[in-house]
Amino acid sequence: MATDNNRFQAIISHCKEYGFIFPSSEIYDGLGAVYDYGQWGSELKKNIKDHWWKSMVQMHENIVGIDAAIFMHPTTWKASGHVDNFSDPMIDNKDSNKRYRVDHLIEAKADELEKEGQQEQSEILLKEMDTLLAANDFDGLKTLIENNKINCSVSNTCNWTDVRQFNLMFSTEFGAVSSEEEENKIYLRPETAQGIFVNFLNVQKTGRMKIPFGIAQIGKAFRNEIVARQFIFRMREFEQMEMQFFIRPGTQKQWYEHWKAERMKWHLGLGIPAEKYRFHDHVKLAHYADAACDIEYDFPIGFKEVEGIHSRTDFDLKNHQEYSKKKLQYFDNDIDPATGKPFGNYIPYVVETSIGVDRTVMMILSEAYEEQDLSTDEKKDSRVVLKFPARFAPIKLAILPLVKKDGLPEIARTIMEDCMGHFRCFYEEKDTIGKRYRRMDAIGTPFCVTVDHQSKEDNTVTIRYRDTMLQERIPIDKIREIVLKAI
RNA sequence: GCGGAAGUAGCUCACCUGGUAGAGCGACAGCUUCCCAAGCUGUAGGUAGCGGGUUCGAGUCCCGUCUUCCGCUCCA
């Protein structure tokens, strides 16, 4: 793992040095677990998103996309379970460094008291806890723990930190006038999915969508992380590409398996070998799921989750229906072969595929990054090359006059004019040709064409391939076609 | 959160036991060059993370602080 970690660090350095990814607000010492995409990183990321969108939306007649706002009505997060499940006061034991939810800790003590026959004591304890929790009285909660001599089960001591609130969600104030009032508080979405659920009927009706159908979305989400490390793998502000697939109740198992297989096919289609992937089935399921798994990729830091496939049941739509008092149901006219009657009215079940954009970027980078030793007997030589699939490369084509005189730049410029409207090109006339090739390797440009004196005679150039470093002579008017075919 | 290490030019690093900062690469300008980095000339770039202390004098010693990396913990 030690060398793998070096590889991981090398990739991070390379990303910064070659304009892919910078730490956020670096001139102010950075902002924890937030990163900015630079000139080439943003191109790479955009290409990945475009590819996903194309394969999920464009290639499926029954899937459409939306772009919901990041701000949502606060009740959304009550309905989704995010408020209740992820904003509990926590406390750490200083000796064992074990972290507990305060309510769990106290409830366990109450259970214990009850078992010992101290029914009354137990009830008093729980009642006090409820009062303090309702009042957000953290000092009081700590005192309660200490007074009742509640020990950590690992260290068996009562040496506790202060009670702190763990907030999964970022909150902000809605409205220009600042106020202490709670009702002005709204959250930055911690997942994009809810924007799809609250628009379920809008899309279904206006798009005349028939079950089974999907709604896709690419967008930012925000979560406070307990530990924030590992580069862009775990960020506070991140981007998701997800699709919620609405289905008949009872068919969830079959669709879950379908999307598991489909999504893995997509991953293998990136040119990444199968042994770099594995499924990881969730044993402990989130509050909304009846089956869930991750697709994990073998990063330099080990196998880690890139994508999640969840069978979310009707949890979300059912809760939104309850909280909003609006019917979120689908009328299914199709005939059920089992009964000979229409399926009728129901809240659809949902299978979700959710892939992290930033994690995919990191996966593509990890897969592409290669340090090569090109030494011969005469001379030591090496290069760093990013072997991106051509469709993801930030720059598709570099156009290089061999020397910057004798009319060569002029010819190169006409090639530039011809190609720049079709894909990202880069023109460069500085330095020796070898140096320019290597610079392009470092940012993963798949093709370089070089204009030389022969170009003036017969309108040909040499095209040089990034991965093999081989060159061949091609007519100038074929360049565009060759690159377009590859991307 | 705890423990360890490190923070000097864009990058990698040097300055040994305190005396007012240097190299290579890179960048830029030019020369040379007819196909794979490290040929020649020139230029720019650092108040040594930040704050304080000791000292005649600190990058170099001491304290604090911030950031990063490694390990443990945590991971909804």
Coordinates of C-alpha atoms (C1' of nucleotides) in Angstrom, one line a residue:
Chain A
M1 CA 0.0 0.0 0.0
A2 CA 3.0 2.3 0.6
T3 CA 3.8 2.6 -3.1
D4 CA 0.2 2.9 -4.0
N5 CA 0.0 5.8 -1.6
N6 CA 2.9 7.4 -3.3
R7 CA 1.0 7.0 -6.6
F8 CA -2.0 8.7 -5.1
Q9 CA 0.1 11.6 -3.9
A10 CA 1.8 11.8 -7.3
I11 CA -1.6 12.0 -9.0
I12 CA -2.7 14.8 -6.6
S13 CA 0.5 16.8 -7.3
H14 CA 0.1 16.2 -11.1
C15 CA -3.5 17.5 -10.9
K16 CA -2.4 20.7 -9.3
E17 CA 0.7 21.2 -11.4
Y18 CA -1.0 20.7 -14.7
G19 CA -4.2 22.7 -14.0
F20 CA -6.7 20.0 -13.2
I21 CA -7.6 20.4 -9.6
F22 CA -6.6 23.0 -7.0
P23 CA -7.3 23.2 -3.3
S24 CA -10.1 25.7 -2.7
S25 CA -9.1 29.2 -1.6
E26 CA -5.5 28.2 -1.4
I27 CA -4.2 31.7 -1.0
Y28 CA -6.1 31.8 2.3
D29 CA -4.6 28.5 3.5
G30 CA -7.4 26.6 1.8
L31 CA -10.9 25.5 2.9
G32 CA -11.1 21.9 4.2
A33 CA -12.3 19.3 1.8
V34 CA -13.2 21.7 -0.9
Y35 CA -11.5 21.8 -4.3
D36 CA -11.6 23.8 -7.4
Y37 CA -11.4 22.4 -10.9
G38 CA -8.9 24.2 -13.1
Q39 CA -8.7 24.7 -16.8
W40 CA -8.2 21.1 -17.8
G41 CA -10.0 19.5 -14.8
S42 CA -13.2 21.4 -15.7
E43 CA -13.0 20.1 -19.3
L44 CA -12.4 16.6 -18.1
K45 CA -15.3 16.8 -15.7
K46 CA -17.6 18.3 -18.3
N47 CA -16.8 15.5 -20.7
I48 CA -17.6 12.9 -18.1
K49 CA -20.9 14.5 -17.3
D50 CA -21.8 14.8 -21.0
H51 CA -21.0 11.1 -21.5
W52 CA -23.1 10.0 -18.6
W53 CA -26.0 12.3 -19.7
K54 CA -25.8 10.9 -23.2
S55 CA -25.8 7.3 -22.1
M56 CA -28.5 7.7 -19.5
V57 CA -30.9 10.2 -21.1
Q58 CA -30.2 10.4 -24.8
M59 CA -29.9 6.6 -25.1
H60 CA -33.1 5.8 -23.1
E61 CA -36.5 6.8 -24.6
N62 CA -38.1 6.4 -21.2
I63 CA -35.6 8.6 -19.2
V64 CA -35.7 12.4 -19.1
G65 CA -33.6 14.8 -17.3
I66 CA -34.3 17.8 -15.0
D67 CA -32.2 20.4 -13.3
A68 CA -33.8 21.2 -9.9
A69 CA -32.7 24.0 -7.6
I70 CA -30.3 23.4 -4.8
F71 CA -32.6 25.3 -2.4
M72 CA -35.7 23.4 -1.5
H73 CA -38.5 23.9 0.9
P74 CA -37.4 22.9 4.4
T75 CA -40.1 20.4 4.8
T76 CA -38.5 18.4 2.0
W77 CA -35.8 17.3 4.4
K78 CA -38.2 16.4 7.2
A79 CA -40.0 14.2 4.7
S80 CA -36.8 12.6 3.4
G81 CA -35.6 11.8 6.9
H82 CA -32.5 13.9 6.7
V83 CA -33.4 16.3 9.5
D84 CA -34.3 13.6 12.0
N85 CA -31.7 11.1 11.0
F86 CA -28.6 13.2 10.6
S87 CA -28.7 16.1 13.1
D88 CA -28.2 14.5 16.4
P89 CA -26.1 15.7 19.3
M90 CA -22.9 13.7 19.6
I91 CA -20.4 13.2 22.4
D92 CA -17.0 11.7 22.4
N93 CA -15.3 9.7 25.2
K94 CA -11.9 11.2 25.6
D95 CA -10.2 7.9 26.7
S96 CA -11.6 5.6 24.0
N97 CA -12.1 8.3 21.4
K98 CA -15.4 6.6 20.8
R99 CA -18.2 8.8 19.5
Y100 CA -21.8 8.3 20.5
R101 CA -25.2 9.8 19.8
V102 CA -26.2 11.4 23.1
D103 CA -29.7 10.0 22.9
H104 CA -28.5 6.5 22.3
L105 CA -26.1 6.7 25.2
I106 CA -28.7 7.9 27.6
E107 CA -31.3 5.4 26.4
A108 CA -28.9 2.6 26.9
K109 CA -28.5 3.7 30.5
A110 CA -32.2 3.9 30.9
D111 CA -32.6 0.3 29.7
E112 CA -29.9 -0.8 32.1
L113 CA -31.8 0.9 35.0
E114 CA -35.0 -0.7 34.0
K115 CA -33.4 -4.2 34.0
E116 CA -32.1 -3.5 37.5
G117 CA -35.7 -2.9 38.5
Q118 CA -35.3 0.9 38.9
Q119 CA -38.3 1.6 36.7
E120 CA -38.8 5.1 38.2
Q121 CA -35.2 6.2 37.8
S122 CA -35.3 5.1 34.2
E123 CA -38.3 7.1 33.4
I124 CA -37.0 10.2 35.1
L125 CA -33.8 10.0 33.1
L126 CA -35.6 9.7 29.8
K127 CA -38.0 12.5 30.7
E128 CA -35.1 14.8 31.6
M129 CA -33.3 13.9 28.4
D130 CA -36.3 14.7 26.2
T131 CA -36.7 18.1 27.9
L132 CA -33.0 18.9 27.4
L133 CA -33.0 17.7 23.8
A134 CA -36.1 19.7 23.0
A135 CA -34.4 22.8 24.4
N136 CA -31.1 22.0 22.6
D137 CA -29.4 22.3 26.0
F138 CA -26.1 20.7 25.3
D139 CA -24.5 21.6 28.6
G140 CA -27.4 20.2 30.4
L141 CA -27.1 16.9 28.5
K142 CA -23.5 16.6 29.4
T143 CA -24.3 17.3 33.1
L144 CA -27.1 14.7 32.9
I145 CA -24.6 12.1 31.5
E146 CA -22.1 12.9 34.2
N147 CA -24.6 13.0 37.1
N148 CA -25.9 9.6 36.1
K149 CA -22.3 8.2 35.8
I150 CA -22.9 7.0 32.3
N151 CA -19.6 5.3 31.2
C152 CA -18.2 4.5 27.8
S153 CA -18.6 0.8 27.1
V154 CA -15.1 0.7 25.7
S155 CA -13.0 2.7 28.2
N156 CA -15.4 2.4 31.1
T157 CA -14.8 6.0 32.0
C158 CA -17.0 9.0 32.4
N159 CA -14.5 11.3 30.8
W160 CA -16.5 13.1 28.1
T161 CA -16.1 15.9 25.7
D162 CA -18.7 18.6 25.4
V163 CA -21.9 17.7 23.6
R164 CA -21.7 18.8 20.0
Q165 CA -24.2 18.9 17.3
F166 CA -23.4 16.9 14.2
N167 CA -25.0 18.5 11.2
L168 CA -25.0 16.6 8.0
M169 CA -26.7 19.5 6.2
F170 CA -25.5 23.0 5.6
S171 CA -28.0 25.5 6.5
T172 CA -28.3 29.1 5.3
E173 CA -30.8 31.9 5.6
F174 CA -33.5 32.4 3.1
G175 CA -34.5 36.0 2.6
A176 CA -32.5 39.2 2.6
V177 CA -33.4 40.2 6.2
S178 CA -31.4 38.4 8.8
S179 CA -33.5 36.9 11.5
E180 CA -33.3 34.6 14.5
E181 CA -36.4 32.9 13.4
E182 CA -36.1 29.2 12.6
E183 CA -38.5 29.4 9.7
N184 CA -36.0 31.4 7.7
K185 CA -33.5 28.6 7.9
I186 CA -33.2 26.4 4.8
Y187 CA -30.7 23.8 3.8
L188 CA -28.4 23.2 0.9
R189 CA -29.5 19.9 -0.5
P190 CA -27.5 16.9 0.8
E191 CA -28.6 14.8 -2.2
T192 CA -30.1 15.7 -5.6
A193 CA -32.7 12.9 -5.4
Q194 CA -35.3 15.0 -3.6
G195 CA -35.4 17.5 -6.4
I196 CA -36.6 14.6 -8.6
F197 CA -39.1 13.3 -6.1
V198 CA -40.9 16.6 -5.5
N199 CA -41.1 17.0 -9.3
F200 CA -42.3 13.5 -9.9
L201 CA -45.8 14.4 -10.9
N202 CA -44.7 17.5 -12.9
V203 CA -42.5 15.5 -15.1
Q204 CA -44.8 12.5 -15.3
K205 CA -47.7 14.6 -16.4
T206 CA -46.1 17.1 -18.7
G207 CA -43.9 14.5 -20.2
R208 CA -46.7 12.0 -20.5
M209 CA -44.3 9.4 -18.9
K210 CA -45.5 5.9 -18.5
I211 CA -44.2 3.6 -15.8
P212 CA -41.5 2.3 -15.9
F213 CA -39.7 5.6 -16.5
G214 CA -36.7 7.5 -15.2
I215 CA -35.8 11.0 -14.2
A216 CA -32.1 11.9 -14.4
Q217 CA -30.2 14.8 -12.9
I218 CA -26.7 16.1 -12.6
G219 CA -26.1 18.6 -9.8
K220 CA -24.3 19.7 -6.7
A221 CA -25.0 18.5 -3.2
F222 CA -23.5 19.5 0.1
R223 CA -22.6 17.5 3.2
N224 CA -20.6 18.1 6.3
E225 CA -18.2 15.2 6.5
I226 CA -16.9 13.8 9.8
V227 CA -13.5 13.3 8.3
A228 CA -12.7 15.2 5.3
R229 CA -9.6 13.9 3.5
Q230 CA -8.7 11.8 0.5
F231 CA -8.6 14.6 -2.1
I232 CA -11.8 14.9 -4.2
F233 CA -13.0 11.5 -3.0
R234 CA -14.8 13.0 0.0
M235 CA -15.7 16.7 -0.4
R236 CA -18.2 18.9 1.3
E237 CA -19.4 20.3 -2.0
F238 CA -19.7 17.6 -4.6
E239 CA -21.6 16.7 -7.7
Q240 CA -23.9 13.7 -8.3
M241 CA -25.2 12.1 -11.5
E242 CA -28.3 10.2 -10.6
M243 CA -31.4 8.7 -12.1
Q244 CA -34.5 7.7 -10.2
F245 CA -36.4 5.0 -12.0
F246 CA -40.1 4.7 -11.1
I247 CA -41.6 1.3 -11.3
R248 CA -44.6 -0.8 -10.2
P249 CA -44.6 -2.0 -6.6
G250 CA -43.4 -5.6 -6.5
T251 CA -41.1 -5.3 -9.4
Q252 CA -38.3 -3.6 -7.5
K253 CA -36.1 -6.7 -7.2
Q254 CA -36.1 -7.2 -10.9
W255 CA -35.4 -3.6 -11.7
Y256 CA -32.7 -3.4 -9.1
E257 CA -30.9 -6.3 -10.7
H258 CA -31.4 -4.7 -14.1
W259 CA -29.8 -1.4 -13.2
K260 CA -27.0 -3.1 -11.3
A261 CA -26.1 -4.9 -14.5
E262 CA -26.7 -1.8 -16.7
R263 CA -24.5 0.4 -14.6
M264 CA -21.7 -2.1 -14.5
K265 CA -21.9 -2.4 -18.3
W266 CA -21.4 1.4 -18.4
H267 CA -18.4 1.3 -16.2
L268 CA -16.8 -1.5 -18.3
G269 CA -17.5 0.6 -21.3
L270 CA -15.1 3.2 -20.0
G271 CA -12.3 0.8 -21.0
I272 CA -11.6 0.0 -17.3
P273 CA -10.9 -3.7 -16.8
A274 CA -13.4 -5.8 -14.9
E275 CA -11.0 -6.7 -12.1
K276 CA -10.7 -3.1 -11.1
Y277 CA -14.4 -3.2 -10.1
R278 CA -16.5 -5.0 -7.6
F279 CA -20.0 -4.9 -6.1
H280 CA -20.4 -4.3 -2.4
D281 CA -23.8 -5.2 -1.1
H282 CA -25.0 -3.2 1.9
V283 CA -25.9 -5.3 4.9
K284 CA -27.0 -2.3 7.0
L285 CA -29.5 -0.5 4.9
A286 CA -30.2 3.2 5.0
H287 CA -33.6 4.3 6.3
Y288 CA -35.2 4.5 2.8
A289 CA -33.9 1.3 1.2
D290 CA -34.9 -2.4 0.9
A291 CA -31.8 -3.3 -1.1
A292 CA -28.6 -1.4 -1.9
C293 CA -25.1 -2.0 -3.3
D294 CA -22.1 0.0 -4.3
I295 CA -20.0 -0.3 -7.4
E296 CA -16.4 0.0 -6.0
Y297 CA -13.3 0.9 -8.0
D298 CA -9.8 -0.1 -7.0
F299 CA -8.3 3.3 -6.4
P300 CA -4.7 3.7 -5.5
I301 CA -6.0 3.9 -1.9
G302 CA -8.0 0.7 -2.3
F303 CA -11.5 -0.3 -3.3
K304 CA -13.9 2.6 -2.7
E305 CA -17.4 3.4 -3.7
V306 CA -18.0 5.2 -6.9
E307 CA -21.6 4.6 -7.5
G308 CA -24.6 3.4 -5.4
I309 CA -27.6 1.5 -6.7
H310 CA -30.5 1.6 -4.2
S311 CA -33.9 0.2 -4.2
R312 CA -35.6 3.0 -2.4
T313 CA -39.1 1.5 -2.2
D314 CA -41.9 4.1 -2.0
F315 CA -40.3 5.7 1.0
D316 CA -39.7 9.1 -0.5
L317 CA -42.9 9.6 -2.5
K318 CA -45.0 8.2 0.3
N319 CA -43.4 10.6 2.8
H320 CA -43.7 13.6 0.5
Q321 CA -47.3 12.7 -0.1
E322 CA -47.9 12.6 3.7
Y323 CA -46.0 15.9 4.4
S324 CA -47.3 17.8 1.5
K325 CA -50.8 16.4 1.6
K326 CA -50.6 16.1 -2.2
K327 CA -51.3 12.9 -4.0
L328 CA -48.1 11.6 -5.5
Q329 CA -49.6 8.6 -7.2
Y330 CA -49.7 7.1 -10.7
F331 CA -52.7 5.8 -12.5
D332 CA -51.7 2.7 -14.3
N333 CA -54.1 1.7 -17.1
D334 CA -52.2 -1.3 -18.2
I335 CA -53.9 -4.6 -17.7
D336 CA -52.4 -6.8 -14.9
P337 CA -52.2 -10.3 -16.5
A338 CA -52.8 -11.8 -13.1
T339 CA -56.2 -10.2 -12.5
G340 CA -57.2 -9.1 -16.0
K341 CA -57.9 -5.6 -14.6
P342 CA -55.8 -2.4 -14.7
F343 CA -53.0 -2.1 -12.2
G344 CA -54.8 1.0 -10.9
N345 CA -53.6 3.7 -8.6
Y346 CA -50.4 3.4 -6.6
I347 CA -47.3 5.2 -5.3
P348 CA -44.5 4.0 -7.5
Y349 CA -41.4 2.3 -6.2
V350 CA -38.0 3.7 -7.0
V351 CA -34.7 2.2 -8.0
E352 CA -31.9 4.8 -7.9
T353 CA -28.5 4.9 -9.6
S354 CA -26.3 7.5 -8.1
I355 CA -22.7 8.1 -9.2
G356 CA -20.3 10.7 -7.8
V357 CA -19.0 13.0 -10.6
D358 CA -15.9 13.8 -8.6
R359 CA -15.3 10.2 -7.7
T360 CA -15.6 9.4 -11.4
V361 CA -13.1 12.1 -12.3
M362 CA -10.7 10.6 -9.7
M363 CA -11.3 7.1 -11.1
I364 CA -10.6 8.2 -14.7
L365 CA -7.5 10.0 -13.5
S366 CA -6.3 7.1 -11.5
E367 CA -6.8 4.8 -14.4
A368 CA -5.1 7.2 -16.9
Y369 CA -2.0 8.2 -14.9
E370 CA 1.1 6.5 -15.9
E371 CA 4.8 7.2 -15.3
Q372 CA 6.9 5.6 -18.0
D373 CA 10.6 4.9 -18.1
L374 CA 11.7 5.5 -21.7
S375 CA 15.4 5.1 -21.1
T376 CA 17.6 3.6 -23.8
D377 CA 21.3 2.6 -23.5
E378 CA 22.4 6.0 -24.6
K379 CA 20.1 8.2 -22.5
K380 CA 17.8 8.2 -19.6
D381 CA 14.3 9.3 -20.4
S382 CA 10.8 9.2 -18.9
R383 CA 7.4 10.7 -19.3
V384 CA 4.2 11.1 -17.4
V385 CA 1.2 10.4 -19.5
L386 CA -2.5 10.6 -18.9
K387 CA -4.1 7.9 -21.0
F388 CA -7.6 9.2 -21.0
P389 CA -10.2 7.7 -23.3
A390 CA -10.2 10.3 -26.1
R391 CA -13.7 11.3 -25.4
F392 CA -12.7 12.5 -21.9
A393 CA -9.5 14.2 -22.8
P394 CA -9.6 18.0 -22.1
I395 CA -7.8 18.7 -25.3
K396 CA -8.3 16.5 -28.3
L397 CA -5.8 17.8 -30.7
A398 CA -2.5 19.7 -30.5
I399 CA -1.4 21.5 -33.6
L400 CA 2.3 22.1 -33.8
P401 CA 4.4 23.8 -36.5
L402 CA 7.8 22.1 -36.4
V403 CA 9.5 25.4 -36.5
K404 CA 8.0 28.8 -36.2
K405 CA 9.0 30.2 -39.6
D406 CA 9.0 29.4 -43.3
G407 CA 5.2 29.6 -43.4
L408 CA 4.7 26.6 -41.1
P409 CA 2.7 28.5 -38.4
E410 CA 0.4 29.8 -41.1
I411 CA -0.5 26.3 -42.3
A412 CA -0.9 25.2 -38.7
R413 CA -3.3 28.1 -38.1
T414 CA -5.5 27.0 -41.0
I415 CA -5.8 23.5 -39.4
M416 CA -6.7 25.2 -36.1
E417 CA -9.4 27.2 -37.8
D418 CA -10.8 24.1 -39.4
C419 CA -10.9 22.1 -36.2
M420 CA -11.6 24.4 -33.3
G421 CA -15.3 24.6 -33.9
H422 CA -15.6 20.8 -33.6
F423 CA -13.5 19.9 -30.6
R424 CA -11.0 21.5 -28.2
C425 CA -7.7 22.2 -29.9
F426 CA -4.4 23.6 -28.7
Y427 CA -1.9 25.5 -30.8
E428 CA 1.8 25.7 -29.7
E429 CA 4.9 26.8 -31.5
K430 CA 7.3 27.3 -28.6
D431 CA 10.1 24.9 -27.7
T432 CA 11.4 21.8 -29.4
I433 CA 8.8 19.4 -30.8
G434 CA 9.7 16.7 -28.3
K435 CA 9.0 19.0 -25.4
R436 CA 5.7 20.0 -26.8
Y437 CA 4.7 16.3 -27.2
R438 CA 5.6 15.6 -23.6
R439 CA 3.6 18.6 -22.4
M440 CA 0.6 17.2 -24.3
D441 CA 1.1 13.8 -22.8
A442 CA 1.0 15.2 -19.3
I443 CA -2.5 16.6 -19.8
G444 CA -3.6 13.6 -21.8
T445 CA -4.0 15.0 -25.3
P446 CA -4.6 12.0 -27.5
F447 CA -3.4 13.5 -30.9
C448 CA -0.7 15.9 -32.0
V449 CA -0.3 16.9 -35.6
T450 CA 3.0 18.5 -36.7
V451 CA 3.3 20.7 -39.7
D452 CA 6.7 20.4 -41.4
H453 CA 8.3 21.5 -44.7
Q454 CA 6.8 18.5 -46.5
S455 CA 3.3 19.9 -45.6
K456 CA 4.0 22.7 -48.0
E457 CA 4.6 20.3 -50.8
D458 CA 1.9 17.8 -50.5
N459 CA -0.6 19.0 -47.8
T460 CA 0.2 16.2 -45.3
V461 CA 1.2 16.3 -41.7
T462 CA 2.5 13.8 -39.2
I463 CA 0.0 12.6 -36.6
R464 CA 1.5 11.4 -33.3
Y465 CA -0.4 9.1 -31.0
R466 CA -0.2 9.7 -27.3
D467 CA -0.3 6.1 -26.1
T468 CA 2.1 4.5 -28.5
M469 CA 4.1 7.6 -29.4
L470 CA 4.0 6.4 -33.0
Q471 CA 3.7 8.7 -35.9
E472 CA 2.2 8.5 -39.3
R473 CA 1.8 10.8 -42.3
I474 CA -1.8 11.8 -43.1
P475 CA -3.4 14.4 -45.4
I476 CA -4.4 17.6 -43.7
D477 CA -8.0 17.3 -44.8
K478 CA -8.3 14.0 -42.9
I479 CA -7.3 15.4 -39.5
R480 CA -10.8 16.5 -38.4
E481 CA -12.4 13.2 -39.4
I482 CA -9.8 11.1 -37.6
V483 CA -10.2 13.0 -34.4
L484 CA -14.0 13.1 -34.6
K485 CA -14.1 9.4 -35.1
A486 CA -12.0 8.8 -32.0
I487 CA -14.1 10.9 -29.7
Chain B
rG1 C1' -10.5 14.0 18.0
rC2 C1' -5.4 11.7 19.4
rG3 C1' -0.2 10.7 18.1
rG4 C1' 4.0 11.6 14.5
rA5 C1' 6.4 14.5 10.5
rA6 C1' 6.7 18.7 7.5
rG7 C1' 6.0 23.9 5.9
rU8 C1' 12.4 28.2 2.1
rA9 C1' 11.1 30.7 -5.8
rG10 C1' 5.5 27.6 -9.9
rC11 C1' 7.9 22.3 -8.7
rU12 C1' 11.9 19.3 -6.1
rC13 C1' 15.2 20.6 -2.6
rA14 C1' 20.1 23.0 -0.2
rC15 C1' 21.9 26.6 3.5
rC16 C1' 26.3 21.9 8.4
rU17 C1' 27.2 24.0 15.3
rG18 C1' 22.4 31.4 14.6
rG19 C1' 25.6 36.4 10.9
rU20 C1' 21.2 39.5 6.6
rA21 C1' 18.8 33.0 0.7
rG22 C1' 21.0 29.3 -3.4
rA23 C1' 20.7 25.2 -7.2
rG24 C1' 18.2 22.1 -10.7
rC25 C1' 13.8 21.8 -13.2
rG26 C1' 9.8 25.0 -14.8
rA27 C1' 8.1 30.0 -16.8
rC28 C1' 9.0 34.2 -20.1
rA29 C1' 12.0 36.7 -24.3
rG30 C1' 15.4 35.5 -28.1
rC31 C1' 18.9 32.2 -30.8
rU32 C1' 19.5 27.3 -32.5
rU33 C1' 16.8 23.0 -34.1
rC34 C1' 13.3 19.2 -40.2
rC35 C1' 9.9 14.9 -35.3
rC36 C1' 9.9 12.9 -28.9
rA37 C1' 12.1 16.2 -22.2
rA38 C1' 17.2 18.2 -19.8
rG39 C1' 21.8 22.9 -26.7
rC40 C1' 23.0 28.5 -26.1
rU41 C1' 22.0 33.7 -24.2
rG42 C1' 19.1 36.8 -21.3
rU43 C1' 14.9 38.0 -17.9
rA44 C1' 11.5 37.6 -14.0
rG45 C1' 10.3 35.2 -9.4
rG46 C1' 11.3 34.4 -2.2
rU47 C1' 9.8 40.2 3.8
rA48 C1' 11.9 31.3 4.5
rG49 C1' 3.3 29.5 6.5
rC50 C1' 1.8 33.3 10.1
rG51 C1' 2.5 35.7 15.1
rG52 C1' 5.4 36.4 19.3
rG53 C1' 10.0 35.6 22.2
rU54 C1' 15.5 35.0 23.2
rU55 C1' 19.8 37.5 20.8
rC56 C1' 23.9 42.9 18.7
rG57 C1' 21.9 39.6 14.9
rA58 C1' 17.1 33.9 13.5
rG59 C1' 15.2 30.4 7.7
rU60 C1' 18.5 28.4 11.5
rC61 C1' 16.9 28.3 19.0
rC62 C1' 12.0 28.7 22.1
rC63 C1' 6.5 29.3 22.5
rG64 C1' 1.9 29.8 20.1
rU65 C1' -1.0 29.4 15.7
rC66 C1' -2.5 27.8 10.8
rU67 C1' -2.0 24.4 6.8
rU68 C1' -0.5 19.7 4.7
rC69 C1' 1.0 14.6 4.9
rC70 C1' 1.2 9.7 7.6
rG71 C1' -1.0 6.4 11.5
rC72 C1' -5.2 5.5 14.8
rU73 C1' -10.4 6.7 15.4
rC74 C1' -15.0 8.0 12.7
rC75 C1' -17.8 7.4 8.2
rA76 C1' -24.2 9.3 8.4

